[in-house]
Amino acid sequence: MAAPPRRSLLVLLAGILVFGSLTTLATAIYEDQVGLADWHQKYIGKVKQAVYHSQKSGRRRVVVLTEENVISSLDLRSGDIFWRHVIDKNDPLDQLSLSLGKYVLTLSLGGTILRAWNLPDGHMIWETNLRISTASNPQLHVMSNNKVANDNLVLVSAGRWIYAVSSTDGAILWEKEFSLDGLEIKRILQSPENGIVYALGLAGSSKLALYHLSAKTGEILKDIQESLPGGLLGETVLVSDNVLVALDKARSSLLVIEFKGERISYNKVHVSDLVQDLSGSLELQSLSNGVISLQTSSSISLLKLKGTDGLEVLQRFDQPAAVSDSLTITEKEAAFAVVQHLGSEIEFIVKSTSDLSSEIIKEKLVIDQNRGNVEKVFLNSYIRTDRSHGFRALVVMEDHSLLLIQQGEVVWSREDGLASIVDVTTSELPVEKDGVSVADVEHNLFEWLKGHMLKLKGSLMLANADEVAAIQAMRLKSSEKNKMTRDHNGFRKLLVVLTKAGKVMALHTGDGRVIWSKLVPSLRASRCGGVPSALRIYQWQVPHHSVMRENPSVLVVGKFGAEPSIPGVFSILDSYSGEELNSMKLDHSVVQIIPLTLKDSSEQQLHLFVDSDSNAHLYPKSPDALNVFLHEMSNLYFYSVDIQANVIKGYSLQKSCNLNVGDEYCFSTKELWFIIFPSDSERITISETRKMNEVVHTQAKISGDHDVMYKYLSKNLVFVATLSPKAAVDIGSALPEEASLVAYLIDAVTGRILHRVTHHGAQGPVHAVLSENWVVYHYFNLRAHRFEMAVIEIYDQSRAGNKDVTKLILGKHNLLAPITSYARPEVAVKSQSYFFTHSVKAMAVTQTAKGITSKQLLLGTIGDQVLALDKRYLDPRRSVNPTQQEKEEGIIPLTDSLPIIPQSFVTHSHQVEALRAIVSIPAKLESTIVFTYGVDLFYTQLAPSRTYDSLTDEFSYALLLITIAVLVAAIIGTWIWSEKKELRDKWR
């Protein structure tokens, strides 16, 4: 009997092995895979103006204008975005209105640009530029029931100009400039006959002017001017057709001004006679039919015009409240809404201006207290089935969230405070314990049982549509990436974000949902009487070892106002629940915050708060923290960059504090060095340093010819870029001969300039990132009319003669000479510049846990996308014809431009509107978490070295098991066949 051929069997086994190995090489992302490991959330920001469009058929919508310079159309039923436009910050939106029921009109840039957008889809229909001589407070008025033209006239006032524009094509029908010096038009009014336009203006603070204009031609029909003693503040409201109420310049009296034919008469009413406990700011608001509201920081009073002699108080609200504009219901009746806080509830009241003694609607709602007070209310009416009027209100809260209230409940809400994130940090999730169900971590017992009952109904086909949706939401929440415990690869974390309103929110990296939110009491503007600024958030306690059972916490620091001497406030929050653990109003200002690498025994991270007098304050204030700090104080240095003064200074710390005698946690500083840049030739534009938590895997770089180059890895290395004065403005405003950029590498301990390079003909804006021993910065080249990116790498020459790689691997000290601050460091610098086709908004670099994998630059482009560019393209040793050793090292041949690969956009096809910053966070392995924020939020996971650290989510474990089983069966079969053949051979 012939033996079966062994060659075919070996070929079969080899084929199986090759097929099994090739299954792990697929790294491309298909369209249907986008969203599995990333998420994108769209927001609009804090609403400052809203206009309803409640048509009889079709979708009801509200068009809003926000503080993030966004115009958007929202669905009134769900709050979803129909369309939106994020306008550039250099073109701030001023006013919003509707025309003919199909056009959205916006006025921007101080009244110089008027645009019309199509209401259904948001497409821009026309744009008109208006000549405005000086910046002013512009007004937009759309004439209703116009009889002088086929379309509605759009009247725009700014300064002493008035323009009449057609709402259909944007053509300027007429324009009028008034001759009165210093005039600023405050109000544009329409007469009932529609043929006359009233323009009310103020010249300086004492002269009041009223013009009667022809709506058809703009001709001045009547001119009434009157000087008022004491002057006006400029805030005026029209109470009736011929009566105006204004606040005087001293903010102590209200002037009731009446227009009688050709003359103006007025009567003064003291505010103290109306409101006894007057404090803070005053705001007037007209509510139609002779009713106005007088709002102070602590109360709202409803005032009624008493003939033409004065005003009387009809009702007062002493709780925090907000009043809407009046809404016309019938020809003779208007309504307005008041929303006030009553403990843990808010009260929604709708009143008629003809009868303030009664309420049309009075409802109470329970609302989340972490939303703060109501700041704005926009009222809308609708017709019920019984033909009566119903009311809904769009409410803007203190935390910038948006709510729709209707029929005594919150119909929907939007967390638009996330459009104004100012700082981000991360927190690890709790460890999943053995024998403990994830349900015990995420839910209480009742919710756990409720979830299982819903799943049972779904299995038995008894669940309705809402229950099916709830089951799907539960499955999504309980999926592997959305668990509330840590994962093996370190991708599941909490993104703890701080918003401009002083609210802290924790987002789950799995799907971006809000785990908890906290409006920090010590940072609330409504309680502190100012707008919080200079907000920052830091990790305060990251438990390990002996304090592992404690929850991590974060530190929030801020102040109220822009002045450097204003005292700061800080708050410590639990990272898992948002509970405020501690808060304090500081007795010193906060100019600079320096997180230290030191920790006390409870693993609280030490921080230095530097005040305006250059004193450093240690936190936390505990004896343990003080002992740790004093032990390392002699090795601590810091620097400050004063862009206004154009100077950089370096400091060390002293044991005593000159101002706070006896305060052992306060330390004075000693100025060690300073660099003053000549303001006539250089202005500081940016400074960057290495991330405090950056990990560098190796201190040396092995070249292709086996030479060892030691990286200059000082954490005190600072990159500073300066621009010539004419190059610090917009691109194209300076000639190449007038523009230059100078890049500096400075030692922050000694103040020594390690390297300096000048780019002639370069202009800002400049963006830079510093990592390991290299810095990459982006600027505009005026001579080439293109953007450029330059790279500088710095190497330590003091160790250049030591080639003992064995000591390097073992981590032994292999310096030829000791390091001293008094000796100039021997460094070698390599640099190169490349053309780049995109403008850049933000820059970051990938960070990994061990620093092993290759680096990628994360570039926020002008198109609001994030591009991942391999650092190898920015190697200064690239040459046109690399040697064989350089090719083996992986150096890419030199090209004048950096390539942009479409597949390298980590945001895929998404746009992060108004992109402001990119945050790179290391995972447990050699992967990176990338979080990008602006008006939108985007999260994704990056593996700079592909699947170096872990298998992909698409890896087929089933195919691997099948392959192993087939191989094992083949081995066993081959062994049995071999034994039988050997036995047959022996019997021969």
Short mmCIF file of C-alpha atoms in Angstrom, two decimals, residues 532-770:
data_model
loop_
_atom_site.label_atom_id
_atom_site.label_comp_id
_atom_site.label_asym_id
_atom_site.label_seq_id
_atom_site.Cartn_x
_atom_site.Cartn_y
_atom_site.Cartn_z
CA PRO A 532 -17.15 83.74 36.53
CA SER A 533 -13.91 83.88 34.58
CA ALA A 534 -10.51 82.19 34.44
CA LEU A 535 -12.17 78.86 35.20
CA ARG A 536 -9.88 75.82 35.37
CA ILE A 537 -10.31 72.22 36.51
CA TYR A 538 -7.61 69.86 37.80
CA GLN A 539 -7.32 66.39 39.26
CA TRP A 540 -7.24 66.75 43.04
CA GLN A 541 -7.12 63.19 44.34
CA VAL A 542 -6.45 60.00 42.36
CA PRO A 543 -6.70 57.16 44.91
CA HIS A 544 -4.22 54.30 44.84
CA HIS A 545 -2.78 51.86 47.37
CA SER A 546 -3.92 52.72 50.91
CA VAL A 547 -6.74 55.07 49.84
CA MET A 548 -8.05 52.89 47.02
CA ARG A 549 -11.52 52.74 48.56
CA GLU A 550 -11.94 56.52 48.39
CA ASN A 551 -13.49 58.17 45.37
CA PRO A 552 -11.34 60.39 43.14
CA SER A 553 -12.03 64.13 43.22
CA VAL A 554 -11.43 67.19 41.06
CA LEU A 555 -10.51 70.78 41.87
CA VAL A 556 -12.36 73.71 40.26
CA VAL A 557 -10.76 77.16 40.49
CA GLY A 558 -12.18 80.48 39.30
CA LYS A 559 -12.74 84.12 40.06
CA PHE A 560 -15.29 86.84 39.27
CA GLY A 561 -13.98 89.50 36.95
CA ALA A 562 -10.91 90.05 34.80
CA GLU A 563 -8.88 92.17 37.22
CA PRO A 564 -5.79 90.34 38.55
CA SER A 565 -6.37 91.45 42.15
CA ILE A 566 -9.85 89.89 42.50
CA PRO A 567 -9.86 87.05 45.11
CA GLY A 568 -10.37 83.58 43.73
CA VAL A 569 -12.67 80.73 44.76
CA PHE A 570 -12.22 77.00 44.57
CA SER A 571 -14.35 73.92 45.03
CA ILE A 572 -13.55 70.20 45.37
CA LEU A 573 -16.04 67.75 43.83
CA ASP A 574 -16.41 63.98 44.06
CA SER A 575 -15.69 62.55 40.59
CA TYR A 576 -18.28 59.76 40.89
CA SER A 577 -21.27 61.69 42.26
CA GLY A 578 -20.53 65.40 41.74
CA GLU A 579 -21.01 66.08 45.46
CA GLU A 580 -19.18 69.18 46.67
CA LEU A 581 -16.70 68.01 49.30
CA ASN A 582 -15.18 71.38 50.13
CA SER A 583 -15.31 74.97 48.94
CA MET A 584 -13.54 78.14 49.91
CA LYS A 585 -13.48 81.79 48.99
CA LEU A 586 -9.80 82.65 49.00
CA ASP A 587 -8.34 85.71 50.67
CA HIS A 588 -5.91 86.20 47.80
CA SER A 589 -6.09 86.49 44.04
CA VAL A 590 -5.24 83.69 41.61
CA VAL A 591 -3.07 84.63 38.63
CA GLN A 592 -1.38 81.29 37.97
CA ILE A 593 -2.06 77.70 39.08
CA ILE A 594 0.82 75.23 39.16
CA PRO A 595 -0.10 71.55 39.66
CA LEU A 596 2.87 69.80 41.26
CA THR A 597 3.92 66.19 40.82
CA LEU A 598 3.95 65.83 44.62
CA LYS A 599 1.23 64.09 46.66
CA ASP A 600 0.53 63.82 50.37
CA SER A 601 -0.23 60.59 52.27
CA SER A 602 -3.91 60.71 51.23
CA GLU A 603 -2.74 61.04 47.61
CA GLN A 604 -4.09 64.55 47.19
CA GLN A 605 -2.09 66.35 44.53
CA LEU A 606 -0.30 69.50 45.69
CA HIS A 607 -1.02 72.79 43.93
CA LEU A 608 0.54 76.24 44.09
CA PHE A 609 -1.71 79.27 43.61
CA VAL A 610 0.33 82.33 42.60
CA ASP A 611 -1.36 85.66 43.39
CA SER A 612 -0.95 89.10 41.82
CA ASP A 613 1.84 89.96 44.33
CA SER A 614 3.87 86.93 43.18
CA ASN A 615 3.26 85.05 46.43
CA ALA A 616 2.71 81.29 46.18
CA HIS A 617 0.01 79.60 48.31
CA LEU A 618 0.13 75.86 48.94
CA TYR A 619 -3.01 73.70 48.75
CA PRO A 620 -4.15 71.48 50.39
CA LYS A 621 -3.40 73.22 53.66
CA SER A 622 -2.38 70.25 55.78
CA PRO A 623 0.78 69.51 57.82
CA ASP A 624 1.41 66.39 55.75
CA ALA A 625 1.28 68.33 52.47
CA LEU A 626 3.51 71.03 53.95
CA ASN A 627 6.18 68.51 54.98
CA VAL A 628 6.21 66.95 51.51
CA PHE A 629 6.43 70.37 49.89
CA LEU A 630 9.23 71.70 52.15
CA HIS A 631 11.31 68.61 51.39
CA GLU A 632 11.20 69.36 47.64
CA MET A 633 10.89 73.15 47.68
CA SER A 634 14.53 73.80 46.82
CA ASN A 635 14.03 71.90 43.55
CA LEU A 636 10.88 73.77 42.49
CA TYR A 637 10.98 76.59 39.96
CA PHE A 638 8.31 78.21 37.85
CA TYR A 639 8.00 80.91 35.25
CA SER A 640 5.35 83.42 34.12
CA VAL A 641 4.63 84.94 30.74
CA ASP A 642 3.18 88.47 30.69
CA ILE A 643 2.00 89.05 27.13
CA GLN A 644 0.90 92.62 27.87
CA ALA A 645 4.27 93.65 29.31
CA ASN A 646 6.12 91.49 26.75
CA VAL A 647 8.30 89.85 29.39
CA ILE A 648 9.06 86.35 30.72
CA LYS A 649 10.22 85.87 34.32
CA GLY A 650 11.56 82.91 36.26
CA TYR A 651 11.12 82.40 40.01
CA SER A 652 12.21 80.25 42.90
CA LEU A 653 10.41 79.88 46.25
CA GLN A 654 11.31 81.32 49.66
CA LYS A 655 10.18 80.03 53.05
CA SER A 656 8.53 83.21 54.29
CA CYS A 657 5.57 85.17 52.94
CA ASN A 658 5.94 88.93 53.20
CA LEU A 659 2.25 89.80 53.18
CA ASN A 660 0.70 87.03 55.26
CA VAL A 661 2.89 86.90 58.33
CA GLY A 662 2.26 83.70 60.25
CA ASP A 663 0.73 81.86 57.29
CA GLU A 664 3.00 78.84 56.95
CA TYR A 665 1.33 77.80 53.69
CA CYS A 666 2.24 81.06 51.96
CA PHE A 667 5.64 81.42 50.31
CA SER A 668 7.31 84.43 48.80
CA THR A 669 9.09 84.17 45.47
CA LYS A 670 12.48 85.30 44.29
CA GLU A 671 12.91 86.57 40.76
CA LEU A 672 15.84 84.67 39.24
CA TRP A 673 15.81 85.92 35.68
CA PHE A 674 13.74 87.81 33.15
CA ILE A 675 13.70 88.32 29.40
CA ILE A 676 12.26 91.58 28.07
CA PHE A 677 11.45 91.51 24.38
CA PRO A 678 11.64 94.83 22.52
CA SER A 679 8.04 95.84 21.88
CA ASP A 680 8.88 97.75 18.72
CA SER A 681 10.16 94.61 17.00
CA GLU A 682 8.77 91.55 18.83
CA ARG A 683 5.52 90.75 20.60
CA ILE A 684 4.97 87.49 22.50
CA THR A 685 2.23 85.51 20.78
CA ILE A 686 2.42 81.99 22.31
CA SER A 687 4.31 79.93 24.87
CA GLU A 688 4.22 76.16 25.31
CA THR A 689 5.78 73.57 27.58
CA ARG A 690 5.63 69.81 27.98
CA LYS A 691 2.62 68.13 29.55
CA MET A 692 3.25 67.31 33.18
CA ASN A 693 2.08 63.69 32.78
CA GLU A 694 3.90 62.96 29.52
CA VAL A 695 5.81 59.66 29.53
CA VAL A 696 8.98 59.24 27.46
CA HIS A 697 9.87 55.63 26.74
CA THR A 698 13.51 56.08 25.79
CA GLN A 699 16.02 58.85 26.35
CA ALA A 700 17.99 58.10 23.19
CA LYS A 701 17.40 57.79 19.48
CA ILE A 702 19.33 55.23 17.45
CA SER A 703 20.07 56.43 13.92
CA GLY A 704 20.41 54.23 10.86
CA ASP A 705 24.22 54.27 11.06
CA HIS A 706 23.94 52.93 14.66
CA ASP A 707 24.85 56.29 16.18
CA VAL A 708 23.20 57.20 19.50
CA MET A 709 21.61 60.66 19.86
CA TYR A 710 20.48 61.54 23.37
CA LYS A 711 17.27 63.55 23.62
CA TYR A 712 17.26 66.78 25.63
CA LEU A 713 14.42 65.79 27.97
CA SER A 714 14.28 68.70 30.41
CA LYS A 715 10.80 69.35 31.79
CA ASN A 716 11.87 73.00 32.18
CA LEU A 717 12.09 73.52 28.42
CA VAL A 718 9.79 76.34 27.22
CA PHE A 719 8.95 77.27 23.66
CA VAL A 720 8.15 80.96 23.04
CA ALA A 721 7.19 82.52 19.71
CA THR A 722 7.23 86.26 19.03
CA LEU A 723 5.90 88.20 16.06
CA SER A 724 6.75 91.61 14.72
CA PRO A 725 3.96 94.12 15.56
CA LYS A 726 2.62 94.24 12.01
CA ALA A 727 2.67 90.43 11.74
CA ALA A 728 0.50 89.99 14.84
CA VAL A 729 -2.70 91.06 13.02
CA ASP A 730 -4.76 89.42 10.28
CA ILE A 731 -3.08 87.67 7.37
CA GLY A 732 -2.46 90.02 4.44
CA SER A 733 -2.23 93.20 6.52
CA ALA A 734 1.58 93.29 6.42
CA LEU A 735 4.20 93.08 3.71
CA PRO A 736 6.74 90.22 3.78
CA GLU A 737 9.50 92.73 4.60
CA GLU A 738 7.54 93.93 7.66
CA ALA A 739 6.71 90.51 9.08
CA SER A 740 8.85 88.06 10.99
CA LEU A 741 8.50 85.26 13.52
CA VAL A 742 11.16 84.37 16.07
CA ALA A 743 11.08 81.00 17.85
CA TYR A 744 12.89 80.53 21.16
CA LEU A 745 13.75 77.48 23.24
CA ILE A 746 14.33 78.67 26.81
CA ASP A 747 15.45 76.92 29.99
CA ALA A 748 12.87 77.93 32.60
CA VAL A 749 15.30 77.42 35.53
CA THR A 750 18.19 79.58 34.34
CA GLY A 751 16.45 81.71 31.70
CA ARG A 752 19.13 80.73 29.18
CA ILE A 753 18.08 80.82 25.53
CA LEU A 754 19.07 77.40 24.17
CA HIS A 755 18.07 78.08 20.59
CA ARG A 756 16.72 80.94 18.52
CA VAL A 757 15.55 80.93 14.92
CA THR A 758 13.99 83.71 12.81
CA HIS A 759 11.45 83.18 10.03
CA HIS A 760 11.42 86.26 7.80
CA GLY A 761 8.16 87.01 6.05
CA ALA A 762 6.16 84.89 8.54
CA GLN A 763 2.88 85.95 10.10
CA GLY A 764 0.53 84.61 12.73
CA PRO A 765 -1.60 83.17 14.10
CA VAL A 766 0.94 80.74 15.59
CA HIS A 767 -0.01 77.35 17.04
CA ALA A 768 2.54 75.05 18.65
CA VAL A 769 2.95 71.81 20.57
CA LEU A 770 5.99 70.71 22.62
#
